[in-house]
Amino acid sequence: MRRFEFAVDREHARAVNEVVADIRRMRVLALAAAIVLGLGTAGLISLNHPYSFLLAIAFALGTIIALFVAVWTPYRSRIEKLYAEGDLVPAVVSGKQPKGVTLLALVNLAKPEADPRYALITRVVRALPGHRTGLGEQVPAVTVRADRVPRSVADLRQVVSAMPIAWGTRDLAVIDRARAAISDVEWKLLADNLTLASKVQGRDSKYLLLDPQQLPEELRG
């Protein structure tokens, strides 16, 4: 795993980081669900019927789970924690969208003890402060698990998403330092595969594994 350390600008991240916005929405939904389930629990108990008590137990469990998600998610997904624990990866602008651009990223889905298994993933983003949005623009990013749960499938990690370094800092020097920390081989591999972005987006798995034999020698492990 390749880490990248920098001081996260929390004010900037709250304003532009789409992962932070997703976490905020998740928490609001969890709180709303907890309220609805809590009211449902109280209503079922008030019916004073054997079957309603059984349903009330199920609703109460749902309330507890929703409250746990609402309370735990901000801690588990603190922006500094996500940047510190994510793997530094290359991403490039691969296309324009009505409300943003598509990023094509190169990620290693292999477990730490296994040989690398590189894959292409895509992410549509609305804003890229500190970057141009032209085709091929280099956007250093870190990996973030989509659901923040450390599951894996067979020998591969669960599919991840890419979170640009630019969503965590206004400092262009930090972005340049992150870009330089990624090898030219990786940047070239992405540049050579820009046309695969649409193929990646169309796959149910949301990623496209690359044949290790077709990779540059430096990435074969």
mmCIF file with all atom_site columns, C-alpha atoms in Angstrom:
data_model
loop_
_atom_site.group_PDB
_atom_site.id
_atom_site.type_symbol
_atom_site.label_atom_id
_atom_site.label_alt_id
_atom_site.label_comp_id
_atom_site.label_asym_id
_atom_site.label_entity_id
_atom_site.label_seq_id
_atom_site.pdbx_PDB_ins_code
_atom_site.Cartn_x
_atom_site.Cartn_y
_atom_site.Cartn_z
_atom_site.occupancy
_atom_site.B_iso_or_equiv
_atom_site.pdbx_formal_charge
_atom_site.auth_seq_id
_atom_site.auth_comp_id
_atom_site.auth_asym_id
_atom_site.auth_atom_id
_atom_site.pdbx_PDB_model_num
ATOM 1   C CA . MET A 1 1   ? 0.000   0.000   0.000   1.00 0.00 ? 1   MET A CA 1
ATOM 2   C CA . ARG A 1 2   ? 1.308   3.450   -0.879  1.00 0.00 ? 2   ARG A CA 1
ATOM 3   C CA . ARG A 1 3   ? 0.223   6.119   1.594   1.00 0.00 ? 3   ARG A CA 1
ATOM 4   C CA . PHE A 1 4   ? 0.344   9.876   1.150   1.00 0.00 ? 4   PHE A CA 1
ATOM 5   C CA . GLU A 1 5   ? 0.477   12.191  4.147   1.00 0.00 ? 5   GLU A CA 1
ATOM 6   C CA . PHE A 1 6   ? -0.709  15.790  4.111   1.00 0.00 ? 6   PHE A CA 1
ATOM 7   C CA . ALA A 1 7   ? -2.651  18.186  6.308   1.00 0.00 ? 7   ALA A CA 1
ATOM 8   C CA . VAL A 1 8   ? -6.324  17.897  5.373   1.00 0.00 ? 8   VAL A CA 1
ATOM 9   C CA . ASP A 1 9   ? -8.146  21.214  5.073   1.00 0.00 ? 9   ASP A CA 1
ATOM 10  C CA . ARG A 1 10  ? -11.423 20.291  6.781   1.00 0.00 ? 10  ARG A CA 1
ATOM 11  C CA . GLU A 1 11  ? -13.239 23.484  5.768   1.00 0.00 ? 11  GLU A CA 1
ATOM 12  C CA . HIS A 1 12  ? -12.297 22.929  2.133   1.00 0.00 ? 12  HIS A CA 1
ATOM 13  C CA . ALA A 1 13  ? -13.249 19.238  2.346   1.00 0.00 ? 13  ALA A CA 1
ATOM 14  C CA . ARG A 1 14  ? -16.676 20.035  3.785   1.00 0.00 ? 14  ARG A CA 1
ATOM 15  C CA . ALA A 1 15  ? -17.287 22.425  0.906   1.00 0.00 ? 15  ALA A CA 1
ATOM 16  C CA . VAL A 1 16  ? -16.142 20.304  -2.062  1.00 0.00 ? 16  VAL A CA 1
ATOM 17  C CA . ASN A 1 17  ? -15.522 16.693  -1.021  1.00 0.00 ? 17  ASN A CA 1
ATOM 18  C CA . GLU A 1 18  ? -18.316 14.546  -2.430  1.00 0.00 ? 18  GLU A CA 1
ATOM 19  C CA . VAL A 1 19  ? -17.465 11.683  -0.062  1.00 0.00 ? 19  VAL A CA 1
ATOM 20  C CA . VAL A 1 20  ? -18.158 14.001  2.873   1.00 0.00 ? 20  VAL A CA 1
ATOM 21  C CA . ALA A 1 21  ? -21.496 14.909  1.267   1.00 0.00 ? 21  ALA A CA 1
ATOM 22  C CA . ASP A 1 22  ? -22.327 11.208  0.835   1.00 0.00 ? 22  ASP A CA 1
ATOM 23  C CA . ILE A 1 23  ? -21.520 10.548  4.498   1.00 0.00 ? 23  ILE A CA 1
ATOM 24  C CA . ARG A 1 24  ? -23.708 13.469  5.555   1.00 0.00 ? 24  ARG A CA 1
ATOM 25  C CA . ARG A 1 25  ? -26.625 12.143  3.491   1.00 0.00 ? 25  ARG A CA 1
ATOM 26  C CA . MET A 1 26  ? -26.138 8.654   4.919   1.00 0.00 ? 26  MET A CA 1
ATOM 27  C CA . ARG A 1 27  ? -26.260 10.015  8.458   1.00 0.00 ? 27  ARG A CA 1
ATOM 28  C CA . VAL A 1 28  ? -29.417 12.047  7.779   1.00 0.00 ? 28  VAL A CA 1
ATOM 29  C CA . LEU A 1 29  ? -31.130 9.010   6.261   1.00 0.00 ? 29  LEU A CA 1
ATOM 30  C CA . ALA A 1 30  ? -30.081 6.841   9.210   1.00 0.00 ? 30  ALA A CA 1
ATOM 31  C CA . LEU A 1 31  ? -31.443 9.379   11.698  1.00 0.00 ? 31  LEU A CA 1
ATOM 32  C CA . ALA A 1 32  ? -34.713 9.625   9.760   1.00 0.00 ? 32  ALA A CA 1
ATOM 33  C CA . ALA A 1 33  ? -35.005 5.847   9.688   1.00 0.00 ? 33  ALA A CA 1
ATOM 34  C CA . ALA A 1 34  ? -34.330 5.672   13.432  1.00 0.00 ? 34  ALA A CA 1
ATOM 35  C CA . ILE A 1 35  ? -37.129 8.169   14.124  1.00 0.00 ? 35  ILE A CA 1
ATOM 36  C CA . VAL A 1 36  ? -39.632 6.343   11.916  1.00 0.00 ? 36  VAL A CA 1
ATOM 37  C CA . LEU A 1 37  ? -38.729 2.949   13.353  1.00 0.00 ? 37  LEU A CA 1
ATOM 38  C CA . GLY A 1 38  ? -38.816 4.319   16.893  1.00 0.00 ? 38  GLY A CA 1
ATOM 39  C CA . LEU A 1 39  ? -42.297 5.725   16.375  1.00 0.00 ? 39  LEU A CA 1
ATOM 40  C CA . GLY A 1 40  ? -43.341 2.444   14.809  1.00 0.00 ? 40  GLY A CA 1
ATOM 41  C CA . THR A 1 41  ? -42.012 0.559   17.831  1.00 0.00 ? 41  THR A CA 1
ATOM 42  C CA . ALA A 1 42  ? -43.993 2.750   20.219  1.00 0.00 ? 42  ALA A CA 1
ATOM 43  C CA . GLY A 1 43  ? -47.139 2.380   18.103  1.00 0.00 ? 43  GLY A CA 1
ATOM 44  C CA . LEU A 1 44  ? -46.877 -1.397  17.965  1.00 0.00 ? 44  LEU A CA 1
ATOM 45  C CA . ILE A 1 45  ? -46.352 -1.638  21.723  1.00 0.00 ? 45  ILE A CA 1
ATOM 46  C CA . SER A 1 46  ? -49.423 0.519   22.308  1.00 0.00 ? 46  SER A CA 1
ATOM 47  C CA . LEU A 1 47  ? -51.559 -2.010  20.380  1.00 0.00 ? 47  LEU A CA 1
ATOM 48  C CA . ASN A 1 48  ? -50.958 -4.465  23.231  1.00 0.00 ? 48  ASN A CA 1
ATOM 49  C CA . HIS A 1 49  ? -51.249 -7.535  21.003  1.00 0.00 ? 49  HIS A CA 1
ATOM 50  C CA . PRO A 1 50  ? -48.927 -10.584 21.013  1.00 0.00 ? 50  PRO A CA 1
ATOM 51  C CA . TYR A 1 51  ? -48.076 -10.223 17.337  1.00 0.00 ? 51  TYR A CA 1
ATOM 52  C CA . SER A 1 52  ? -47.518 -6.494  17.674  1.00 0.00 ? 52  SER A CA 1
ATOM 53  C CA . PHE A 1 53  ? -44.943 -7.142  20.392  1.00 0.00 ? 53  PHE A CA 1
ATOM 54  C CA . LEU A 1 54  ? -43.026 -9.432  18.043  1.00 0.00 ? 54  LEU A CA 1
ATOM 55  C CA . LEU A 1 55  ? -43.056 -6.755  15.359  1.00 0.00 ? 55  LEU A CA 1
ATOM 56  C CA . ALA A 1 56  ? -42.094 -4.163  17.948  1.00 0.00 ? 56  ALA A CA 1
ATOM 57  C CA . ILE A 1 57  ? -38.959 -6.163  18.742  1.00 0.00 ? 57  ILE A CA 1
ATOM 58  C CA . ALA A 1 58  ? -38.002 -6.183  15.065  1.00 0.00 ? 58  ALA A CA 1
ATOM 59  C CA . PHE A 1 59  ? -38.671 -2.437  14.786  1.00 0.00 ? 59  PHE A CA 1
ATOM 60  C CA . ALA A 1 60  ? -36.659 -1.796  17.956  1.00 0.00 ? 60  ALA A CA 1
ATOM 61  C CA . LEU A 1 61  ? -33.697 -3.710  16.524  1.00 0.00 ? 61  LEU A CA 1
ATOM 62  C CA . GLY A 1 62  ? -33.977 -1.682  13.339  1.00 0.00 ? 62  GLY A CA 1
ATOM 63  C CA . THR A 1 63  ? -34.007 1.511   15.418  1.00 0.00 ? 63  THR A CA 1
ATOM 64  C CA . ILE A 1 64  ? -30.833 0.472   17.227  1.00 0.00 ? 64  ILE A CA 1
ATOM 65  C CA . ILE A 1 65  ? -29.074 -0.373  13.956  1.00 0.00 ? 65  ILE A CA 1
ATOM 66  C CA . ALA A 1 66  ? -30.098 2.932   12.378  1.00 0.00 ? 66  ALA A CA 1
ATOM 67  C CA . LEU A 1 67  ? -28.880 4.871   15.415  1.00 0.00 ? 67  LEU A CA 1
ATOM 68  C CA . PHE A 1 68  ? -25.605 2.947   15.345  1.00 0.00 ? 68  PHE A CA 1
ATOM 69  C CA . VAL A 1 69  ? -25.098 3.867   11.686  1.00 0.00 ? 69  VAL A CA 1
ATOM 70  C CA . ALA A 1 70  ? -25.916 7.528   12.409  1.00 0.00 ? 70  ALA A CA 1
ATOM 71  C CA . VAL A 1 71  ? -23.474 7.713   15.321  1.00 0.00 ? 71  VAL A CA 1
ATOM 72  C CA . TRP A 1 72  ? -20.701 5.449   14.030  1.00 0.00 ? 72  TRP A CA 1
ATOM 73  C CA . THR A 1 73  ? -20.518 6.575   10.390  1.00 0.00 ? 73  THR A CA 1
ATOM 74  C CA . PRO A 1 74  ? -19.006 10.036  11.078  1.00 0.00 ? 74  PRO A CA 1
ATOM 75  C CA . TYR A 1 75  ? -16.326 8.450   13.280  1.00 0.00 ? 75  TYR A CA 1
ATOM 76  C CA . ARG A 1 76  ? -15.580 5.524   10.951  1.00 0.00 ? 76  ARG A CA 1
ATOM 77  C CA . SER A 1 77  ? -15.489 7.825   7.928   1.00 0.00 ? 77  SER A CA 1
ATOM 78  C CA . ARG A 1 78  ? -13.685 10.900  9.242   1.00 0.00 ? 78  ARG A CA 1
ATOM 79  C CA . ILE A 1 79  ? -12.123 12.597  6.249   1.00 0.00 ? 79  ILE A CA 1
ATOM 80  C CA . GLU A 1 80  ? -8.624  12.637  7.795   1.00 0.00 ? 80  GLU A CA 1
ATOM 81  C CA . LYS A 1 81  ? -8.937  8.903   8.476   1.00 0.00 ? 81  LYS A CA 1
ATOM 82  C CA . LEU A 1 82  ? -10.021 8.151   4.908   1.00 0.00 ? 82  LEU A CA 1
ATOM 83  C CA . TYR A 1 83  ? -7.098  10.071  3.418   1.00 0.00 ? 83  TYR A CA 1
ATOM 84  C CA . ALA A 1 84  ? -4.617  8.536   5.863   1.00 0.00 ? 84  ALA A CA 1
ATOM 85  C CA . GLU A 1 85  ? -5.764  4.948   5.263   1.00 0.00 ? 85  GLU A CA 1
ATOM 86  C CA . GLY A 1 86  ? -6.354  5.125   1.513   1.00 0.00 ? 86  GLY A CA 1
ATOM 87  C CA . ASP A 1 87  ? -3.844  3.934   -1.070  1.00 0.00 ? 87  ASP A CA 1
ATOM 88  C CA . LEU A 1 88  ? -2.431  6.720   -3.246  1.00 0.00 ? 88  LEU A CA 1
ATOM 89  C CA . VAL A 1 89  ? -3.488  5.988   -6.838  1.00 0.00 ? 89  VAL A CA 1
ATOM 90  C CA . PRO A 1 90  ? -3.413  7.714   -10.215 1.00 0.00 ? 90  PRO A CA 1
ATOM 91  C CA . ALA A 1 91  ? -6.590  8.931   -11.897 1.00 0.00 ? 91  ALA A CA 1
ATOM 92  C CA . VAL A 1 92  ? -7.109  10.894  -15.092 1.00 0.00 ? 92  VAL A CA 1
ATOM 93  C CA . VAL A 1 93  ? -9.988  12.801  -16.626 1.00 0.00 ? 93  VAL A CA 1
ATOM 94  C CA . SER A 1 94  ? -11.413 10.451  -19.240 1.00 0.00 ? 94  SER A CA 1
ATOM 95  C CA . GLY A 1 95  ? -14.536 12.281  -20.382 1.00 0.00 ? 95  GLY A CA 1
ATOM 96  C CA . LYS A 1 96  ? -17.017 15.081  -19.845 1.00 0.00 ? 96  LYS A CA 1
ATOM 97  C CA . GLN A 1 97  ? -20.425 14.640  -18.216 1.00 0.00 ? 97  GLN A CA 1
ATOM 98  C CA . PRO A 1 98  ? -23.441 16.998  -18.089 1.00 0.00 ? 98  PRO A CA 1
ATOM 99  C CA . LYS A 1 99  ? -22.635 17.821  -14.462 1.00 0.00 ? 99  LYS A CA 1
ATOM 100 C CA . GLY A 1 100 ? -18.937 17.091  -14.224 1.00 0.00 ? 100 GLY A CA 1
ATOM 101 C CA . VAL A 1 101 ? -16.260 14.759  -15.552 1.00 0.00 ? 101 VAL A CA 1
ATOM 102 C CA . THR A 1 102 ? -15.439 11.065  -15.457 1.00 0.00 ? 102 THR A CA 1
ATOM 103 C CA . LEU A 1 103 ? -12.239 9.947   -13.740 1.00 0.00 ? 103 LEU A CA 1
ATOM 104 C CA . LEU A 1 104 ? -10.490 6.738   -14.757 1.00 0.00 ? 104 LEU A CA 1
ATOM 105 C CA . ALA A 1 105 ? -8.323  5.355   -11.928 1.00 0.00 ? 105 ALA A CA 1
ATOM 106 C CA . LEU A 1 106 ? -5.821  2.535   -11.630 1.00 0.00 ? 106 LEU A CA 1
ATOM 107 C CA . VAL A 1 107 ? -6.184  0.555   -8.383  1.00 0.00 ? 107 VAL A CA 1
ATOM 108 C CA . ASN A 1 108 ? -4.668  -2.593  -6.915  1.00 0.00 ? 108 ASN A CA 1
ATOM 109 C CA . LEU A 1 109 ? -7.452  -4.897  -5.680  1.00 0.00 ? 109 LEU A CA 1
ATOM 110 C CA . ALA A 1 110 ? -5.143  -7.621  -4.345  1.00 0.00 ? 110 ALA A CA 1
ATOM 111 C CA . LYS A 1 111 ? -4.829  -8.407  -0.657  1.00 0.00 ? 111 LYS A CA 1
ATOM 112 C CA . PRO A 1 112 ? -1.571  -7.212  0.944   1.00 0.00 ? 112 PRO A CA 1
ATOM 113 C CA . GLU A 1 113 ? 0.049   -10.655 0.907   1.00 0.00 ? 113 GLU A CA 1
ATOM 114 C CA . ALA A 1 114 ? -0.926  -11.446 -2.706  1.00 0.00 ? 114 ALA A CA 1
ATOM 115 C CA . ASP A 1 115 ? 0.589   -10.447 -6.030  1.00 0.00 ? 115 ASP A CA 1
ATOM 116 C CA . PRO A 1 116 ? -0.813  -7.183  -7.412  1.00 0.00 ? 116 PRO A CA 1
ATOM 117 C CA . ARG A 1 117 ? -4.059  -7.355  -9.389  1.00 0.00 ? 117 ARG A CA 1
ATOM 118 C CA . TYR A 1 118 ? -4.560  -4.047  -11.085 1.00 0.00 ? 118 TYR A CA 1
ATOM 119 C CA . ALA A 1 119 ? -7.956  -2.875  -12.253 1.00 0.00 ? 119 ALA A CA 1
ATOM 120 C CA . LEU A 1 120 ? -9.505  0.183   -13.824 1.00 0.00 ? 120 LEU A CA 1
ATOM 121 C CA . ILE A 1 121 ? -12.377 1.923   -12.046 1.00 0.00 ? 121 ILE A CA 1
ATOM 122 C CA . THR A 1 122 ? -14.330 5.051   -12.897 1.00 0.00 ? 122 THR A CA 1
ATOM 123 C CA . ARG A 1 123 ? -15.992 7.784   -10.899 1.00 0.00 ? 123 ARG A CA 1
ATOM 124 C CA . VAL A 1 124 ? -18.103 10.729  -12.050 1.00 0.00 ? 124 VAL A CA 1
ATOM 125 C CA . VAL A 1 125 ? -17.240 13.881  -10.089 1.00 0.00 ? 125 VAL A CA 1
ATOM 126 C CA . ARG A 1 126 ? -18.870 17.296  -10.136 1.00 0.00 ? 126 ARG A CA 1
ATOM 127 C CA . ALA A 1 127 ? -15.856 19.437  -9.275  1.00 0.00 ? 127 ALA A CA 1
ATOM 128 C CA . LEU A 1 128 ? -12.050 19.213  -9.348  1.00 0.00 ? 128 LEU A CA 1
ATOM 129 C CA . PRO A 1 129 ? -10.607 22.299  -7.654  1.00 0.00 ? 129 PRO A CA 1
ATOM 130 C CA . GLY A 1 130 ? -6.962  22.824  -8.522  1.00 0.00 ? 130 GLY A CA 1
ATOM 131 C CA . HIS A 1 131 ? -7.262  20.856  -11.760 1.00 0.00 ? 131 HIS A CA 1
ATOM 132 C CA . ARG A 1 132 ? -8.106  21.490  -15.366 1.00 0.00 ? 132 ARG A CA 1
ATOM 133 C CA . THR A 1 133 ? -10.875 19.311  -16.756 1.00 0.00 ? 133 THR A CA 1
ATOM 134 C CA . GLY A 1 134 ? -9.296  18.506  -20.087 1.00 0.00 ? 134 GLY A CA 1
ATOM 135 C CA . LEU A 1 135 ? -8.950  14.935  -21.288 1.00 0.00 ? 135 LEU A CA 1
ATOM 136 C CA . GLY A 1 136 ? -5.969  13.233  -19.662 1.00 0.00 ? 136 GLY A CA 1
ATOM 137 C CA . GLU A 1 137 ? -5.584  15.659  -16.742 1.00 0.00 ? 137 GLU A CA 1
ATOM 138 C CA . GLN A 1 138 ? -3.670  13.850  -13.995 1.00 0.00 ? 138 GLN A CA 1
ATOM 139 C CA . VAL A 1 139 ? -5.618  13.681  -10.733 1.00 0.00 ? 139 VAL A CA 1
ATOM 140 C CA . PRO A 1 140 ? -3.835  11.987  -7.802  1.00 0.00 ? 140 PRO A CA 1
ATOM 141 C CA . ALA A 1 141 ? -6.360  10.307  -5.515  1.00 0.00 ? 141 ALA A CA 1
ATOM 142 C CA . VAL A 1 142 ? -6.715  7.822   -2.675  1.00 0.00 ? 142 VAL A CA 1
ATOM 143 C CA . THR A 1 143 ? -8.850  4.703   -2.566  1.00 0.00 ? 143 THR A CA 1
ATOM 144 C CA . VAL A 1 144 ? -11.972 4.561   -0.418  1.00 0.00 ? 144 VAL A CA 1
ATOM 145 C CA . ARG A 1 145 ? -14.145 1.486   0.051   1.00 0.00 ? 145 ARG A CA 1
ATOM 146 C CA . ALA A 1 146 ? -17.615 2.305   -1.188  1.00 0.00 ? 146 ALA A CA 1
ATOM 147 C CA . ASP A 1 147 ? -19.331 1.091   1.993   1.00 0.00 ? 147 ASP A CA 1
ATOM 148 C CA . ARG A 1 148 ? -16.359 1.502   4.423   1.00 0.00 ? 148 ARG A CA 1
ATOM 149 C CA . VAL A 1 149 ? -16.614 -2.231  5.275   1.00 0.00 ? 149 VAL A CA 1
ATOM 150 C CA . PRO A 1 150 ? -13.356 -4.211  4.936   1.00 0.00 ? 150 PRO A CA 1
ATOM 151 C CA . ARG A 1 151 ? -14.856 -7.169  3.074   1.00 0.00 ? 151 ARG A CA 1
ATOM 152 C CA . SER A 1 152 ? -13.173 -9.039  0.248   1.00 0.00 ? 152 SER A CA 1
ATOM 153 C CA . VAL A 1 153 ? -14.247 -11.432 -2.458  1.00 0.00 ? 153 VAL A CA 1
ATOM 154 C CA . ALA A 1 154 ? -11.950 -14.419 -3.127  1.00 0.00 ? 154 ALA A CA 1
ATOM 155 C CA . ASP A 1 155 ? -8.418  -13.018 -3.505  1.00 0.00 ? 155 ASP A CA 1
ATOM 156 C CA . LEU A 1 156 ? -9.574  -9.510  -4.301  1.00 0.00 ? 156 LEU A CA 1
ATOM 157 C CA . ARG A 1 157 ? -10.523 -6.631  -2.079  1.00 0.00 ? 157 ARG A CA 1
ATOM 158 C CA . GLN A 1 158 ? -13.980 -5.185  -2.392  1.00 0.00 ? 158 GLN A CA 1
ATOM 159 C CA . VAL A 1 159 ? -14.232 -2.640  -5.201  1.00 0.00 ? 159 VAL A CA 1
ATOM 160 C CA . VAL A 1 160 ? -13.096 0.788   -4.141  1.00 0.00 ? 160 VAL A CA 1
ATOM 161 C CA . SER A 1 161 ? -13.728 4.337   -5.253  1.00 0.00 ? 161 SER A CA 1
ATOM 162 C CA . ALA A 1 162 ? -11.236 7.121   -5.922  1.00 0.00 ? 162 ALA A CA 1
ATOM 163 C CA . MET A 1 163 ? -11.206 10.302  -3.812  1.00 0.00 ? 163 MET A CA 1
ATOM 164 C CA . PRO A 1 164 ? -9.076  13.115  -5.310  1.00 0.00 ? 164 PRO A CA 1
ATOM 165 C CA . ILE A 1 165 ? -6.385  14.680  -3.137  1.00 0.00 ? 165 ILE A CA 1
ATOM 166 C CA . ALA A 1 166 ? -7.749  18.018  -4.398  1.00 0.00 ? 166 ALA A CA 1
ATOM 167 C CA . TRP A 1 167 ? -10.909 17.416  -2.350  1.00 0.00 ? 167 TRP A CA 1
ATOM 168 C CA . GLY A 1 168 ? -8.797  17.591  0.793   1.00 0.00 ? 168 GLY A CA 1
ATOM 169 C CA . THR A 1 169 ? -6.548  20.581  0.194   1.00 0.00 ? 169 THR A CA 1
ATOM 170 C CA . ARG A 1 170 ? -6.352  23.922  -1.585  1.00 0.00 ? 170 ARG A CA 1
ATOM 171 C CA . ASP A 1 171 ? -2.545  23.718  -1.706  1.00 0.00 ? 171 ASP A CA 1
ATOM 172 C CA . LEU A 1 172 ? -1.455  23.089  -5.294  1.00 0.00 ? 172 LEU A CA 1
ATOM 173 C CA . ALA A 1 173 ? 2.014   22.112  -4.038  1.00 0.00 ? 173 ALA A CA 1
ATOM 174 C CA . VAL A 1 174 ? 0.451   19.185  -2.151  1.00 0.00 ? 174 VAL A CA 1
ATOM 175 C CA . ILE A 1 175 ? -1.340  18.034  -5.302  1.00 0.00 ? 175 ILE A CA 1
ATOM 176 C CA . ASP A 1 176 ? 1.913   18.294  -7.277  1.00 0.00 ? 176 ASP A CA 1
ATOM 177 C CA . ARG A 1 177 ? 3.743   16.306  -4.587  1.00 0.00 ? 177 ARG A CA 1
ATOM 178 C CA . ALA A 1 178 ? 1.096   13.587  -4.734  1.00 0.00 ? 178 ALA A CA 1
ATOM 179 C CA . ARG A 1 179 ? 1.296   13.508  -8.524  1.00 0.00 ? 179 ARG A CA 1
ATOM 180 C CA . ALA A 1 180 ? 5.088   13.124  -8.378  1.00 0.00 ? 180 ALA A CA 1
ATOM 181 C CA . ALA A 1 181 ? 4.782   10.265  -5.865  1.00 0.00 ? 181 ALA A CA 1
ATOM 182 C CA . ILE A 1 182 ? 3.025   8.177   -8.529  1.00 0.00 ? 182 ILE A CA 1
ATOM 183 C CA . SER A 1 183 ? 5.269   6.553   -11.107 1.00 0.00 ? 183 SER A CA 1
ATOM 184 C CA . ASP A 1 184 ? 5.348   7.659   -14.728 1.00 0.00 ? 184 ASP A CA 1
ATOM 185 C CA . VAL A 1 185 ? 4.600   4.044   -15.673 1.00 0.00 ? 185 VAL A CA 1
ATOM 186 C CA . GLU A 1 186 ? 1.218   4.218   -13.929 1.00 0.00 ? 186 GLU A CA 1
ATOM 187 C CA . TRP A 1 187 ? 0.318   7.558   -15.478 1.00 0.00 ? 187 TRP A CA 1
ATOM 188 C CA . LYS A 1 188 ? 1.249   6.261   -18.933 1.00 0.00 ? 188 LYS A CA 1
ATOM 189 C CA . LEU A 1 189 ? -0.805  3.094   -18.434 1.00 0.00 ? 189 LEU A CA 1
ATOM 190 C CA . LEU A 1 190 ? -3.882  5.189   -17.697 1.00 0.00 ? 190 LEU A CA 1
ATOM 191 C CA . ALA A 1 191 ? -3.225  7.542   -20.606 1.00 0.00 ? 191 ALA A CA 1
ATOM 192 C CA . ASP A 1 192 ? -2.951  4.561   -22.937 1.00 0.00 ? 192 ASP A CA 1
ATOM 193 C CA . ASN A 1 193 ? -6.283  3.142   -21.726 1.00 0.00 ? 193 ASN A CA 1
ATOM 194 C CA . LEU A 1 194 ? -8.510  6.234   -21.689 1.00 0.00 ? 194 LEU A CA 1
ATOM 195 C CA . THR A 1 195 ? -10.844 4.654   -24.213 1.00 0.00 ? 195 THR A CA 1
ATOM 196 C CA . LEU A 1 196 ? -11.667 1.835   -21.771 1.00 0.00 ? 196 LEU A CA 1
ATOM 197 C CA . ALA A 1 197 ? -13.529 4.188   -19.407 1.00 0.00 ? 197 ALA A CA 1
ATOM 198 C CA . SER A 1 198 ? -16.888 3.626   -21.089 1.00 0.00 ? 198 SER A CA 1
ATOM 199 C CA . LYS A 1 199 ? -16.353 -0.144  -20.966 1.00 0.00 ? 199 LYS A CA 1
ATOM 200 C CA . VAL A 1 200 ? -15.615 0.026   -17.220 1.00 0.00 ? 200 VAL A CA 1
ATOM 201 C CA . GLN A 1 201 ? -18.766 2.088   -16.579 1.00 0.00 ? 201 GLN A CA 1
ATOM 202 C CA . GLY A 1 202 ? -20.882 -0.457  -18.411 1.00 0.00 ? 202 GLY A CA 1
ATOM 203 C CA . ARG A 1 203 ? -19.745 -3.449  -16.356 1.00 0.00 ? 203 ARG A CA 1
ATOM 204 C CA . ASP A 1 204 ? -21.867 -4.791  -13.496 1.00 0.00 ? 204 ASP A CA 1
ATOM 205 C CA . SER A 1 205 ? -18.749 -5.290  -11.382 1.00 0.00 ? 205 SER A CA 1
ATOM 206 C CA . LYS A 1 206 ? -17.837 -1.588  -11.828 1.00 0.00 ? 206 LYS A CA 1
ATOM 207 C CA . TYR A 1 207 ? -14.212 -2.500  -12.469 1.00 0.00 ? 207 TYR A CA 1
ATOM 208 C CA . LEU A 1 208 ? -12.112 -4.009  -15.230 1.00 0.00 ? 208 LEU A CA 1
ATOM 209 C CA . LEU A 1 209 ? -9.258  -6.310  -14.218 1.00 0.00 ? 209 LEU A CA 1
ATOM 210 C CA . LEU A 1 210 ? -6.130  -5.931  -16.325 1.00 0.00 ? 210 LEU A CA 1
ATOM 211 C CA . ASP A 1 211 ? -4.204  -8.938  -17.568 1.00 0.00 ? 211 ASP A CA 1
ATOM 212 C CA . PRO A 1 212 ? -0.951  -9.080  -15.538 1.00 0.00 ? 212 PRO A CA 1
ATOM 213 C CA . GLN A 1 213 ? 0.901   -10.294 -18.620 1.00 0.00 ? 213 GLN A CA 1
ATOM 214 C CA . GLN A 1 214 ? -0.109  -7.158  -20.466 1.00 0.00 ? 214 GLN A CA 1
ATOM 215 C CA . LEU A 1 215 ? 1.129   -4.827  -17.745 1.00 0.00 ? 215 LEU A CA 1
ATOM 216 C CA . PRO A 1 216 ? 4.508   -3.059  -17.763 1.00 0.00 ? 216 PRO A CA 1
ATOM 217 C CA . GLU A 1 217 ? 7.238   -5.044  -15.993 1.00 0.00 ? 217 GLU A CA 1
ATOM 218 C CA . GLU A 1 218 ? 7.280   -2.582  -13.088 1.00 0.00 ? 218 GLU A CA 1
ATOM 219 C CA . LEU A 1 219 ? 3.666   -3.402  -12.153 1.00 0.00 ? 219 LEU A CA 1
ATOM 220 C CA . ARG A 1 220 ? 3.791   -7.182  -12.281 1.00 0.00 ? 220 ARG A CA 1
ATOM 221 C CA . GLY A 1 221 ? 4.954   -7.611  -8.663  1.00 0.00 ? 221 GLY A CA 1
#
